[in-house]
Each structure stands twice: as C-alpha cells, then as structure tokens.
Tab-separated table of C-alpha atoms and ligand atoms in Angstrom:
chain	number	residue	atom	x	y	z
A	1	MET	CA	-42.121	5.004	-25.361
A	2	SER	CA	-44.343	4.376	-22.310
A	3	ASP	CA	-42.713	3.939	-18.912
A	4	PHE	CA	-43.798	0.322	-18.864
A	5	LEU	CA	-41.515	-0.467	-21.778
A	6	ASN	CA	-38.726	1.725	-20.461
A	7	PHE	CA	-35.491	-0.128	-19.688
A	8	SER	CA	-33.505	3.101	-19.465
A	9	LEU	CA	-31.843	4.166	-16.201
A	10	GLU	CA	-31.126	7.654	-17.539
A	11	GLY	CA	-30.552	10.148	-14.729
A	12	LYS	CA	-30.969	7.588	-11.946
A	13	VAL	CA	-28.487	7.274	-9.057
A	14	ALA	CA	-27.540	3.650	-8.410
A	15	LEU	CA	-25.654	2.449	-5.314
A	16	VAL	CA	-24.102	-1.012	-5.692
A	17	THR	CA	-22.429	-2.329	-2.556
A	18	GLY	CA	-19.192	-4.311	-2.843
A	19	ALA	CA	-18.772	-3.394	-6.516
A	20	SER	CA	-14.990	-3.018	-6.994
A	21	TYR	CA	-15.063	-6.289	-8.935
A	22	GLY	CA	-17.123	-9.439	-9.421
A	23	ILE	CA	-20.892	-9.449	-9.802
A	24	GLY	CA	-21.287	-5.955	-8.338
A	25	TYR	CA	-18.852	-4.507	-10.841
A	26	ALA	CA	-20.664	-6.141	-13.773
A	27	ILE	CA	-24.059	-4.869	-12.603
A	28	ALA	CA	-22.792	-1.335	-11.896
A	29	SER	CA	-21.109	-1.205	-15.314
A	30	ALA	CA	-24.333	-2.269	-17.032
A	31	TYR	CA	-26.259	0.377	-15.092
A	32	ALA	CA	-23.787	3.040	-16.241
A	33	LYS	CA	-24.238	1.928	-19.853
A	34	SER	CA	-28.014	2.211	-19.306
A	35	GLY	CA	-27.648	5.849	-18.227
A	36	ALA	CA	-27.347	5.647	-14.448
A	37	LYS	CA	-24.910	7.556	-12.244
A	38	ILE	CA	-22.921	4.867	-10.407
A	39	VAL	CA	-21.831	4.961	-6.799
A	40	PHE	CA	-20.285	1.960	-5.113
A	41	CYS	CA	-18.612	1.070	-1.859
A	42	ASP	CA	-15.990	-1.321	-0.692
A	43	ILE	CA	-14.569	-2.069	2.691
A	44	LYS	CA	-11.039	-0.848	1.966
A	45	GLN	CA	-9.701	2.280	0.193
A	46	GLU	CA	-7.296	0.116	-1.837
A	47	PHE	CA	-10.250	-1.834	-3.279
A	48	VAL	CA	-12.227	1.353	-3.915
A	49	ASP	CA	-9.199	2.769	-5.764
A	50	LYS	CA	-8.797	-0.446	-7.769
A	51	GLY	CA	-12.492	-0.341	-8.613
A	52	LEU	CA	-12.305	3.314	-9.687
A	53	ALA	CA	-9.363	2.500	-11.958
A	54	SER	CA	-11.327	-0.365	-13.543
A	55	TYR	CA	-14.417	1.773	-14.098
A	56	GLU	CA	-12.257	4.530	-15.598
A	57	ALA	CA	-10.547	2.026	-17.905
A	58	ASP	CA	-14.024	0.967	-19.034
A	59	GLY	CA	-14.985	4.589	-19.655
A	60	ILE	CA	-17.384	4.655	-16.702
A	61	ASP	CA	-17.620	7.694	-14.410
A	62	ALA	CA	-18.188	6.095	-10.992
A	63	LYS	CA	-17.904	7.416	-7.468
A	64	GLY	CA	-16.488	5.143	-4.764
A	65	TYR	CA	-16.853	5.247	-0.992
A	66	VAL	CA	-15.103	3.320	1.756
A	67	CYS	CA	-17.830	1.695	3.814
A	68	ASP	CA	-18.204	-1.500	5.806
A	69	VAL	CA	-21.861	-2.266	5.098
A	70	THR	CA	-22.231	-4.047	8.454
A	71	ASN	CA	-21.546	-0.739	10.250
A	72	GLU	CA	-24.807	1.223	10.453
A	73	GLU	CA	-23.101	4.530	11.320
A	74	MET	CA	-20.757	4.237	8.325
A	75	VAL	CA	-23.685	3.344	6.066
A	76	GLN	CA	-25.796	6.278	7.256
A	77	ASP	CA	-22.830	8.654	6.747
A	78	MET	CA	-22.157	7.232	3.270
A	79	VAL	CA	-25.792	7.642	2.180
A	80	LYS	CA	-25.819	11.270	3.446
A	81	LYS	CA	-22.592	11.959	1.504
A	82	ILE	CA	-24.002	10.370	-1.664
A	83	GLU	CA	-27.211	12.409	-1.377
A	84	ALA	CA	-25.160	15.608	-0.967
A	85	GLU	CA	-22.532	14.846	-3.648
A	86	VAL	CA	-24.472	12.874	-6.277
A	87	GLY	CA	-28.179	12.843	-5.466
A	88	VAL	CA	-30.880	10.754	-3.811
A	89	ILE	CA	-30.373	7.024	-4.421
A	90	ASP	CA	-32.992	5.699	-6.837
A	91	ILE	CA	-31.598	2.160	-7.121
A	92	LEU	CA	-29.896	0.086	-4.425
A	93	VAL	CA	-28.217	-3.236	-5.174
A	94	ASN	CA	-27.305	-5.116	-1.986
A	95	ASN	CA	-24.471	-7.093	-3.541
A	96	ALA	CA	-21.664	-7.121	-0.929
A	97	GLY	CA	-21.305	-10.592	0.496
A	98	ILE	CA	-18.970	-13.174	1.963
A	99	ILE	CA	-19.028	-16.937	2.319
A	100	LYS	CA	-17.269	-19.281	4.721
A	101	ARG	CA	-17.167	-22.921	3.598
A	102	ILE	CA	-16.835	-24.784	6.919
A	103	PRO	CA	-18.703	-27.919	8.100
A	104	MET	CA	-21.388	-26.611	10.486
A	105	CYS	CA	-20.128	-28.440	13.555
A	106	ASP	CA	-16.614	-27.095	12.953
A	107	MET	CA	-17.856	-23.517	12.510
A	108	THR	CA	-17.623	-21.161	15.475
A	109	ALA	CA	-20.615	-19.043	16.427
A	110	ASP	CA	-18.518	-15.970	15.605
A	111	GLU	CA	-17.797	-17.263	12.079
A	112	PHE	CA	-21.517	-17.952	11.613
A	113	ARG	CA	-22.359	-14.450	12.868
A	114	GLN	CA	-19.814	-12.827	10.510
A	115	VAL	CA	-21.549	-14.330	7.467
A	116	ILE	CA	-25.023	-13.418	8.712
A	117	ASP	CA	-23.745	-9.896	9.430
A	118	VAL	CA	-22.557	-9.202	5.889
A	119	ASP	CA	-25.068	-11.262	3.901
A	120	LEU	CA	-28.266	-10.506	5.835
A	121	ASN	CA	-27.867	-7.768	8.460
A	122	ALA	CA	-26.062	-5.441	6.037
A	123	PRO	CA	-28.783	-5.540	3.335
A	124	PHE	CA	-31.241	-4.581	6.112
A	125	ILE	CA	-28.961	-1.732	7.280
A	126	VAL	CA	-28.389	-0.318	3.777
A	127	ALA	CA	-32.031	-0.661	2.711
A	128	LYS	CA	-33.130	1.063	5.925
A	129	ALA	CA	-30.720	3.924	5.144
A	130	VAL	CA	-32.009	4.547	1.602
A	131	ILE	CA	-35.766	3.905	1.918
A	132	PRO	CA	-36.732	7.214	3.647
A	133	SER	CA	-35.407	9.314	0.737
A	134	MET	CA	-36.953	6.922	-1.787
A	135	ILE	CA	-40.318	7.468	-0.095
A	136	LYS	CA	-39.862	11.247	-0.248
A	137	LYS	CA	-38.886	11.015	-3.930
A	138	GLY	CA	-41.925	8.840	-4.677
A	139	HIS	CA	-40.120	5.797	-6.053
A	140	GLY	CA	-37.268	3.367	-5.459
A	141	LYS	CA	-35.763	0.087	-6.601
A	142	ILE	CA	-34.019	-2.324	-4.255
A	143	ILE	CA	-32.363	-5.459	-5.639
A	144	ASN	CA	-30.942	-8.013	-3.196
A	145	ILE	CA	-28.405	-10.501	-4.534
A	146	CYS	CA	-29.671	-13.829	-3.266
A	147	SER	CA	-28.373	-17.259	-4.273
A	148	MET	CA	-29.099	-20.889	-5.127
A	149	MET	CA	-28.704	-21.168	-1.365
A	150	SER	CA	-31.859	-19.106	-0.935
A	151	GLU	CA	-33.568	-22.349	-2.029
A	152	LEU	CA	-31.101	-25.202	-1.590
A	153	GLY	CA	-28.609	-26.351	1.039
A	154	ARG	CA	-25.286	-28.046	0.618
A	155	GLU	CA	-22.461	-29.193	2.859
A	156	THR	CA	-20.260	-26.525	4.522
A	157	VAL	CA	-22.369	-23.439	3.732
A	158	SER	CA	-24.858	-23.391	6.646
A	159	ALA	CA	-24.328	-19.722	7.554
A	160	TYR	CA	-24.438	-18.587	3.943
A	161	ALA	CA	-27.621	-20.554	3.192
A	162	ALA	CA	-29.279	-19.237	6.362
A	163	ALA	CA	-28.341	-15.681	5.360
A	164	LYS	CA	-29.431	-16.000	1.728
A	165	GLY	CA	-32.678	-17.713	2.748
A	166	GLY	CA	-33.309	-14.837	5.127
A	167	LEU	CA	-32.436	-12.336	2.395
A	168	LYS	CA	-35.160	-13.871	0.212
A	169	MET	CA	-37.706	-13.205	2.971
A	170	LEU	CA	-36.310	-9.725	3.735
A	171	THR	CA	-36.845	-8.990	0.025
A	172	ARG	CA	-40.466	-10.073	0.250
A	173	ASN	CA	-41.007	-8.110	3.463
A	174	ILE	CA	-39.631	-4.862	2.053
A	175	CYS	CA	-42.045	-5.412	-0.868
A	176	ALA	CA	-44.901	-5.891	1.597
A	177	GLU	CA	-44.000	-2.907	3.800
A	178	TYR	CA	-43.055	-0.326	1.135
A	179	GLY	CA	-44.844	-1.380	-2.049
A	180	ALA	CA	-47.456	1.303	-1.323
A	181	ASP	CA	-44.636	3.888	-1.494
A	182	ASN	CA	-43.856	2.792	-5.052
A	183	ILE	CA	-40.747	0.944	-3.937
A	184	GLN	CA	-40.103	-2.334	-5.713
A	185	CYS	CA	-37.810	-4.760	-3.893
A	186	ASN	CA	-36.776	-7.890	-5.768
A	187	GLY	CA	-33.957	-10.405	-5.632
A	188	ILE	CA	-31.631	-11.892	-8.187
A	189	GLY	CA	-30.597	-15.475	-7.483
A	190	PRO	CA	-27.461	-16.174	-9.482
A	191	GLY	CA	-26.430	-19.726	-10.268
A	192	TYR	CA	-22.725	-20.518	-10.130
A	193	ILE	CA	-20.759	-17.543	-11.435
A	194	ALA	CA	-17.021	-17.435	-12.164
A	195	THR	CA	-15.820	-14.742	-9.735
A	196	PRO	CA	-13.171	-14.554	-6.980
A	197	GLN	CA	-15.762	-15.869	-4.523
A	198	THR	CA	-16.044	-19.180	-6.368
A	199	ALA	CA	-12.430	-19.401	-7.558
A	200	PRO	CA	-11.560	-22.038	-4.917
A	201	LEU	CA	-14.293	-24.284	-6.372
A	202	ARG	CA	-12.742	-24.122	-9.847
A	203	GLU	CA	-9.064	-24.530	-8.994
A	204	LYS	CA	-7.171	-27.104	-11.042
A	205	GLN	CA	-6.095	-30.118	-8.989
A	206	ALA	CA	-2.424	-30.985	-8.416
A	207	ASP	CA	-2.615	-33.568	-11.234
A	208	GLY	CA	-4.042	-30.914	-13.580
A	209	SER	CA	-7.572	-32.328	-13.461
A	210	ARG	CA	-10.660	-30.178	-12.946
A	211	HIS	CA	-11.831	-29.519	-9.371
A	212	PRO	CA	-14.500	-32.106	-8.420
A	213	PHE	CA	-16.923	-29.257	-7.595
A	214	ASP	CA	-16.337	-27.729	-11.033
A	215	GLN	CA	-17.363	-31.022	-12.635
A	216	PHE	CA	-20.304	-31.378	-10.217
A	217	ILE	CA	-21.736	-27.939	-10.958
A	218	CYS	CA	-21.415	-28.336	-14.714
A	219	GLY	CA	-23.391	-31.568	-14.340
A	220	ARG	CA	-26.064	-29.810	-12.269
A	221	THR	CA	-26.445	-26.924	-14.708
A	222	PRO	CA	-28.437	-27.615	-17.913
A	223	ALA	CA	-26.226	-25.007	-19.591
A	224	GLY	CA	-23.360	-27.370	-18.662
A	225	ARG	CA	-21.072	-24.525	-17.656
A	226	TRP	CA	-20.281	-21.833	-15.049
A	227	LEU	CA	-22.071	-18.576	-15.767
A	228	GLN	CA	-20.399	-15.197	-16.255
A	229	ALA	CA	-21.211	-12.150	-14.102
A	230	GLU	CA	-22.174	-10.264	-17.264
A	231	GLU	CA	-25.057	-12.733	-17.758
A	232	LEU	CA	-26.752	-11.222	-14.709
A	233	THR	CA	-26.772	-7.693	-16.107
A	234	GLY	CA	-29.868	-7.908	-18.330
A	235	PRO	CA	-32.061	-9.117	-15.442
A	236	ALA	CA	-30.424	-6.517	-13.156
A	237	VAL	CA	-31.198	-3.663	-15.586
A	238	PHE	CA	-34.775	-4.931	-15.974
A	239	LEU	CA	-35.347	-4.970	-12.196
A	240	ALA	CA	-33.832	-1.472	-11.830
A	241	SER	CA	-35.947	0.046	-14.643
A	242	ASP	CA	-39.547	1.242	-14.984
A	243	ALA	CA	-40.163	-1.850	-17.117
A	244	SER	CA	-40.417	-3.841	-13.853
A	245	ASN	CA	-42.673	-1.474	-11.860
A	246	ALA	CA	-45.300	-4.211	-11.461
A	247	VAL	CA	-42.712	-6.802	-10.322
A	248	ASN	CA	-42.289	-6.817	-6.552
A	249	GLY	CA	-41.128	-9.343	-3.967
A	250	HIS	CA	-39.860	-11.647	-6.709
A	251	ILE	CA	-36.613	-13.606	-6.704
A	252	LEU	CA	-35.441	-13.862	-10.309
A	253	TYR	CA	-33.172	-16.897	-10.579
A	254	VAL	CA	-30.491	-16.477	-13.219
A	255	ASP	CA	-29.042	-19.937	-12.851
A	256	GLY	CA	-28.791	-21.544	-16.277
A	257	GLY	CA	-31.612	-23.865	-15.202
A	258	ILE	CA	-30.106	-25.395	-12.032
A	259	LEU	CA	-33.304	-25.165	-9.982
A	260	ALA	CA	-35.259	-26.936	-12.739
A	261	TYR	CA	-32.805	-29.817	-13.158
A	262	ILE	CA	-32.152	-33.020	-11.188
A	263	GLY	CA	-28.680	-33.254	-12.706
A	264	LYS	CA	-26.964	-35.043	-15.546
A	265	GLN	CA	-27.407	-38.816	-15.470
A	266	PRO	CA	-24.069	-40.564	-14.676
B	1	NAP	P1	-16.798	-11.443	-4.425
B	1	NAP	O1	-16.055	-11.598	-5.693
B	1	NAP	O2	-16.285	-12.103	-3.177
B	1	NAP	O3	-17.063	-9.880	-4.135
B	1	NAP	C1	-17.736	-9.542	-2.966
B	1	NAP	C2	-17.632	-8.033	-2.809
B	1	NAP	O4	-18.264	-7.657	-1.583
B	1	NAP	C3	-16.173	-7.566	-2.733
B	1	NAP	O5	-16.023	-6.348	-3.430
B	1	NAP	C4	-15.988	-7.350	-1.239
B	1	NAP	O6	-15.030	-6.373	-0.929
B	1	NAP	C5	-17.358	-6.823	-0.864
B	1	NAP	N1	-17.594	-6.905	0.582
B	1	NAP	C6	-17.494	-7.993	1.374
B	1	NAP	N2	-17.770	-7.672	2.647
B	1	NAP	C7	-18.036	-6.336	2.657
B	1	NAP	C8	-18.392	-5.396	3.678
B	1	NAP	N3	-18.527	-5.756	4.956
B	1	NAP	N4	-18.599	-4.102	3.320
B	1	NAP	C9	-18.454	-3.720	2.022
B	1	NAP	N5	-18.123	-4.544	1.006
B	1	NAP	C10	-17.921	-5.846	1.342
B	1	NAP	O7	-18.275	-12.013	-4.616
B	1	NAP	P2	-19.166	-12.175	-5.926
B	1	NAP	O8	-19.022	-13.562	-6.464
B	1	NAP	O9	-18.995	-11.000	-6.827
B	1	NAP	O10	-20.619	-12.121	-5.237
B	1	NAP	C11	-21.302	-10.899	-5.064
B	1	NAP	C12	-22.632	-11.253	-4.431
B	1	NAP	O11	-23.274	-12.271	-5.205
B	1	NAP	C13	-22.499	-11.829	-3.025
B	1	NAP	O12	-23.603	-11.402	-2.244
B	1	NAP	C14	-22.599	-13.342	-3.250
B	1	NAP	O13	-23.084	-14.009	-2.103
B	1	NAP	C15	-23.587	-13.380	-4.370
B	1	NAP	N6	-23.572	-14.586	-5.192
B	1	NAP	C16	-22.426	-14.998	-5.809
B	1	NAP	C17	-22.494	-16.126	-6.650
B	1	NAP	C18	-21.293	-16.660	-7.379
B	1	NAP	O14	-21.385	-17.794	-7.893
B	1	NAP	N7	-20.192	-15.934	-7.455
B	1	NAP	C19	-23.710	-16.777	-6.850
B	1	NAP	C20	-24.837	-16.331	-6.162
B	1	NAP	C21	-24.760	-15.222	-5.357
B	1	NAP	P3	-13.558	-6.829	-0.400
B	1	NAP	O15	-12.914	-7.479	-1.555
B	1	NAP	O16	-12.921	-5.566	0.019
B	1	NAP	O17	-13.794	-7.797	0.739
B	2	GCO	C1	-20.867	-22.472	-2.911
B	2	GCO	C2	-20.908	-21.275	-3.804
B	2	GCO	C3	-22.339	-20.777	-3.937
B	2	GCO	C4	-22.374	-19.576	-4.833
B	2	GCO	C5	-23.751	-19.077	-5.024
B	2	GCO	C6	-24.641	-20.065	-5.709
B	2	GCO	O1	-19.903	-22.597	-2.136
B	2	GCO	O2	-21.794	-23.286	-3.019
B	2	GCO	O3	-20.068	-20.250	-3.322
B	2	GCO	O4	-22.851	-20.481	-2.687
B	2	GCO	O5	-21.624	-18.536	-4.294
B	2	GCO	O6	-24.310	-18.580	-3.859
B	2	GCO	O7	-25.851	-19.412	-6.032
C-alpha cells in the first residue's frame, strides 16, 4: 500500500502529554493499537503510575514520565530521556491542558497566566523540544488539541479561549516555519467531551435534574449528545499517519456539528 494510504503508526514513537486519563489516554491508546510506541507524561508520579496501570490493564506497553509541561528544563530533560530510552519522537500530541471557569473581571492575572502557561506556552515549549530531532530524522507530526474555544467565546472562559485561540495560530505558524522540513502540524478541535475536565458541567442538580449546561450543549450539538474521547481517535490517528502528509496547518473540528449549527429551536 502506498504511503499516502497508510494509516499505520508501526514503529513510530508518540509522545502524548497529560495522557494518564481523558482525551490524551484515548488518543495514546489508539496510537498503540495502530502500532506506535507510546510515551506520556503527567505532572505527578501518582498520576503517571495510575496511567501506567490503566495502559497495562488495556494491554498497552506505555512508558510514563513525570513532567510539568510548563517547565522548559523538565521538558528538555524528558525529551532527552525519551530519545535515549525509547527513540526519537515521531509524533507529538500537545494534549495537557487546564481550564478555570471564572468571570473575567473576577479572575486574577495570575489565574489567567496559569491557564495561558499550560494551554499555550507549554505546547510551544514541548514542540520546540521535539522539532530539532524531527528535522534531523526528516519527518514529524505535531497535533495540538485545540477547542471550540479556538473559534467561539463564552462566559467565564476568557483565559482558556485566549489560549486555545493562540494555539490555533501556533499550529499554523509551526506549519509555516517547518513544513519544508516535512513536519506537519495540525490541530484537533474537540466539541464537548465527557471527561473529568467537563464533569462539573454535567453534574446532576440537587433536585436530580440535568445540569443546565448539559441541556444547553446537547441543544447546541446536532448529534444531540456529549461526545466520547474515543470519538477523537480516528481523526488523531489520521493526523499522525502518512495518510495526512499533505494536510498541514489545519484545525480538524471533531465536534458533532456544533460549529455548523445555530442551536435547537426552543
Ligand atoms: P483532563 O481530563 O483535565 O486531563 C488533562 C490532563 O492534562 C491531565 O492528565 C492532567 O494531569 C494533565 N496536565 C494538566 N496540567 C499539566 C501540566 N502542567 N503538565 C503535565 N500534565 C498536565 O482534560 P481532558 O478533557 O482530557 O482534555 C485534554 C485536552 O483536550 C485539554 O487540552 C483540553 O483543553 C482539551 N479539550 C477538552 C475538551 C473536553 O470537552 N473535555 C474539549 C476540547 C478540548 P493532572 O491530572 O495531573 O493535572
Ligand atoms: C467549557 C468547556 C469547554 C470544553 C472544550 C470545548 O467550559 O466550555 O470546558 O471549554 O473543554 O474546550 O471544545
């Protein structure tokens, strides 16, 4: 089969940041099932250990590293260790992220900076750490996990939207700067996914009714439901494989149709 129809990740080394659970875990697991060697990081050893146990339970041989992706020295050390212990990173997924849902005028500058640090500065730091070896190897794939908030705003998520909007443009700029080195940098923009990050938006109310936001999002999604992290894995494998070598600087929205829909009529 020609490379251009090749969805396999056989023999590739994939680093997924923040992949002990949630979206990162789903993507890393799919990469393993597509033949890749998985390495992931999390900020605490206890979460790395929990992630390793989950991967093992799923029959996946993963390697975990403790690394705060906002810390450039830790990231550089981690990438050197991965290159020595596993191999040069062929695929990077900048997945680690946080959100703070606070009305903008109630948010401190430090809280704003914390979100920008993890959701925008860290993808820059990790990409900068892996690109030199990708250039030497002659290829690389970088996938940044963007968001509906790369395109839309909503109350209480100013820092997150600013970060994810910036991540969309960082994605395009890495494409522009390193496309000639056969590095493809694309984004995935998930819709609303049922993970720990969105659990507060789905919590049952005291009277047992659905959370208002839960009802709102189902009305804004043509699919009429929250999406599952596993529904991102096909697009993620595509963007990590040779099948997408001519796709660069693109944000692939996997949102159940949210961005195409004005919302269910009342
Ligand atoms: P999640 O459940 O909160 O998981 C986030 C992961 O990132 C956790 O493993 C967390 O580790 C890790 N992390 C956070 N800060 C870190 C740091 N400084 N260094 C290393 N790891 C760090 O989130 P998720 O829902 O899976 O989302 C993953 C990505 O998708 C995020 O970028 C998010 O913005 C994006 N996204 C999510 C949705 C959604 O609806 N869920 C939709 C669009 C985009 P700890 O647990 O140790 O903090
Ligand atoms: C929120 C949600 C969203 C999702 C995701 C949507 O509070 O609106 O957390 O931001 O996490 O980014 O694509």
